[in-house]
Amino acid sequence: MTFVVPFDGSELAAAALVRALEYGRALEEDVVAVSVVPERNRYAREKGWIADEEPFDPERIVATLRDHVRELAPEASFDAERIREFPPEDRLATYIERLVLEHDPSVVFLGSDNVGRVVTPLTSVGVHLAAEDAYDVFVVRHPSPPTVAGIDPHESFYEES
C-alpha cells in the first residue's frame, strides 16, 4: 500500500501531505507526493509558484516543490511531471491521476475545500481525482488535524499555521 498526495504547495496540499505522513507512520505505509507542473507562466503565477515579475523556470518550480515536500515530510518520496500545455482543469486532473496511479495508491490524501460538497465546482481538480474508484480518498478540508487516537500530530507544521 502507498499513500499518495497530489501536491501543489498550497496550504491544504501541505496539510494533506502531513496528514498522510502521520497515518503512514502509524500504519507503516510509504508516502509519495506527486506534482504536475504545466509549463505556463499564468498557471505558475496563479499557484504562487512565481511572482509577477519573476521568469518562468519549470526546473526551479519542481525543485522548490520537492524541497517543500522534504521539509514537511522528510521520509516521503516525490515525483513530478512537467507538461507543455495548460489544459482545462479536467484534463489537468487526468495528468495528475495518471501520475497518482503510477504509484499504485491504496489511499489518496487530497487537500481540497471543494471535494464532496453537494454543489461541486466544475473547475476543481480534486473532484475528478475523488471520482476514481481504484483507491480510497482521504479529503483534508482544514489545515489543522482532527484528533485521532494513536496518531501524534506533526506539531511543527501545525504551530506555523
Short mmCIF file of C-alpha atoms in Angstrom, two decimals:
data_model
loop_
_atom_site.label_atom_id
_atom_site.label_comp_id
_atom_site.label_asym_id
_atom_site.label_seq_id
_atom_site.Cartn_x
_atom_site.Cartn_y
_atom_site.Cartn_z
CA MET A 1 0.00 0.00 0.00
CA THR A 2 1.07 3.54 -0.69
CA PHE A 3 -0.44 6.84 0.37
CA VAL A 4 -0.24 9.36 -2.47
CA VAL A 5 -0.70 13.10 -2.14
CA PRO A 6 -1.23 15.42 -5.13
CA PHE A 7 0.96 18.34 -4.10
CA ASP A 8 0.93 21.88 -5.47
CA GLY A 9 2.41 23.62 -2.44
CA SER A 10 -0.91 25.08 -1.27
CA GLU A 11 -1.85 25.15 2.40
CA LEU A 12 -4.34 22.29 2.05
CA ALA A 13 -1.96 20.19 -0.07
CA ALA A 14 0.67 20.67 2.66
CA ALA A 15 -1.88 19.67 5.32
CA ALA A 16 -2.80 16.58 3.25
CA LEU A 17 0.88 15.63 2.97
CA VAL A 18 1.42 15.99 6.71
CA ARG A 19 -1.75 14.02 7.42
CA ALA A 20 -0.63 11.26 5.02
CA LEU A 21 2.73 11.16 6.77
CA GLU A 22 1.07 10.84 10.18
CA TYR A 23 -1.13 7.98 9.01
CA GLY A 24 1.76 6.44 7.09
CA ARG A 25 3.90 6.37 10.22
CA ALA A 26 1.09 4.84 12.27
CA LEU A 27 0.30 2.22 9.62
CA GLU A 28 3.86 1.74 8.33
CA GLU A 29 2.95 2.81 4.80
CA ASP A 30 5.00 4.67 2.21
CA VAL A 31 4.00 8.22 1.28
CA VAL A 32 4.53 9.76 -2.15
CA ALA A 33 3.83 13.37 -3.09
CA VAL A 34 3.15 13.98 -6.78
CA SER A 35 3.13 17.25 -8.70
CA VAL A 36 2.19 18.16 -12.24
CA VAL A 37 3.72 21.41 -13.47
CA PRO A 38 2.19 22.88 -16.63
CA GLU A 39 4.81 24.96 -18.42
CA ARG A 40 2.79 28.15 -18.45
CA ASN A 41 3.52 31.46 -16.71
CA ARG A 42 -0.11 32.21 -15.89
CA TYR A 43 -0.71 28.93 -14.06
CA ALA A 44 2.57 29.26 -12.15
CA ARG A 45 1.58 32.76 -11.03
CA GLU A 46 -1.94 31.63 -10.05
CA LYS A 47 -0.43 28.87 -7.90
CA GLY A 48 2.01 31.30 -6.30
CA TRP A 49 4.99 29.40 -7.68
CA ILE A 50 6.46 32.59 -9.19
CA ALA A 51 5.95 36.31 -8.64
CA ASP A 52 4.58 38.58 -11.38
CA GLU A 53 8.00 39.84 -12.46
CA GLU A 54 9.78 36.53 -11.99
CA PRO A 55 10.76 34.47 -15.06
CA PHE A 56 9.20 31.04 -15.51
CA ASP A 57 11.65 28.23 -14.77
CA PRO A 58 9.92 24.83 -14.54
CA GLU A 59 13.03 23.10 -13.17
CA ARG A 60 13.22 25.60 -10.31
CA ILE A 61 9.49 25.17 -9.61
CA VAL A 62 9.87 21.37 -9.43
CA ALA A 63 12.93 21.79 -7.16
CA THR A 64 11.00 24.19 -4.91
CA LEU A 65 8.06 21.78 -4.65
CA ARG A 66 10.48 18.89 -3.91
CA ASP A 67 12.17 20.96 -1.18
CA HIS A 68 8.78 21.84 0.34
CA VAL A 69 7.86 18.13 0.44
CA ARG A 70 11.20 17.25 2.08
CA GLU A 71 10.69 19.97 4.65
CA LEU A 72 7.20 18.76 5.60
CA ALA A 73 7.68 15.02 5.18
CA PRO A 74 11.36 14.01 5.01
CA GLU A 75 10.61 10.31 4.56
CA ALA A 76 8.11 10.86 1.74
CA SER A 77 9.08 10.32 -1.89
CA PHE A 78 8.47 12.97 -4.54
CA ASP A 79 7.54 12.57 -8.19
CA ALA A 80 6.83 15.35 -10.65
CA GLU A 81 5.82 15.63 -14.27
CA ARG A 82 6.17 18.71 -16.43
CA ILE A 83 3.62 19.16 -19.18
CA ARG A 84 3.96 21.59 -22.07
CA GLU A 85 0.36 22.66 -22.16
CA PHE A 86 -2.04 24.44 -19.86
CA PRO A 87 -5.09 22.17 -20.07
CA PRO A 88 -8.52 22.82 -18.60
CA GLU A 89 -8.94 21.52 -15.03
CA ASP A 90 -10.47 18.19 -16.08
CA ARG A 91 -7.54 17.42 -18.41
CA LEU A 92 -5.06 18.59 -15.79
CA ALA A 93 -6.76 16.17 -13.39
CA THR A 94 -6.14 13.39 -15.91
CA TYR A 95 -2.39 14.08 -15.83
CA ILE A 96 -2.40 14.15 -12.03
CA GLU A 97 -4.48 10.99 -11.81
CA ARG A 98 -2.17 9.16 -14.19
CA LEU A 99 0.81 10.13 -12.03
CA VAL A 100 -1.08 9.12 -8.88
CA LEU A 101 -1.94 5.71 -10.37
CA GLU A 102 1.71 5.04 -11.27
CA HIS A 103 2.32 4.69 -7.53
CA ASP A 104 -0.45 2.13 -7.01
CA PRO A 105 -2.14 4.01 -4.17
CA SER A 106 -4.35 2.46 -1.57
CA VAL A 107 -5.33 5.93 -0.36
CA VAL A 108 -5.03 9.34 -1.98
CA PHE A 109 -4.84 12.20 0.51
CA LEU A 110 -6.42 15.16 -1.20
CA GLY A 111 -6.22 18.69 0.15
CA SER A 112 -9.37 20.42 -1.07
CA ASP A 113 -12.14 22.57 0.31
CA ASN A 114 -14.31 21.75 -2.72
CA VAL A 115 -14.49 17.95 -2.88
CA GLY A 116 -17.60 16.29 -1.51
CA ARG A 117 -19.88 19.26 -1.27
CA VAL A 118 -23.42 18.93 -2.52
CA VAL A 119 -22.64 21.61 -5.09
CA THR A 120 -19.22 21.00 -6.57
CA PRO A 121 -17.41 23.45 -8.81
CA LEU A 122 -16.67 22.03 -12.24
CA THR A 123 -13.20 23.56 -12.15
CA SER A 124 -11.96 21.51 -9.19
CA VAL A 125 -9.14 19.08 -9.99
CA GLY A 126 -9.97 17.30 -6.73
CA VAL A 127 -13.47 16.45 -7.92
CA HIS A 128 -12.03 14.44 -10.79
CA LEU A 129 -9.46 12.67 -8.60
CA ALA A 130 -12.05 11.81 -5.95
CA ALA A 131 -14.30 10.23 -8.56
CA GLU A 132 -11.77 7.45 -9.26
CA ASP A 133 -12.73 4.16 -7.61
CA ALA A 134 -9.29 2.50 -7.84
CA TYR A 135 -8.34 3.92 -4.45
CA ASP A 136 -9.85 5.40 -1.30
CA VAL A 137 -9.77 9.15 -0.86
CA PHE A 138 -9.00 10.98 2.35
CA VAL A 139 -10.13 14.58 1.93
CA VAL A 140 -8.31 17.19 4.00
CA ARG A 141 -10.50 20.27 4.26
CA HIS A 142 -8.82 22.02 7.18
CA PRO A 143 -5.16 22.81 7.84
CA SER A 144 -5.41 21.62 11.47
CA PRO A 145 -5.85 17.91 12.09
CA PRO A 146 -8.75 16.15 13.73
CA THR A 147 -7.96 14.37 16.97
CA VAL A 148 -7.26 10.73 16.23
CA ALA A 149 -6.15 8.35 18.97
CA GLY A 150 -2.77 6.79 18.23
CA ILE A 151 -1.60 9.48 15.82
CA ASP A 152 0.73 12.18 17.06
CA PRO A 153 0.30 15.40 15.11
CA HIS A 154 3.27 16.76 13.19
CA GLU A 155 3.36 19.64 15.66
CA SER A 156 5.92 21.86 13.96
CA PHE A 157 3.69 22.07 10.89
CA TYR A 158 0.56 22.96 12.84
CA GLU A 159 2.32 25.52 15.01
CA GLU A 160 3.10 27.57 11.87
CA SER A 161 -0.49 27.56 10.64
#
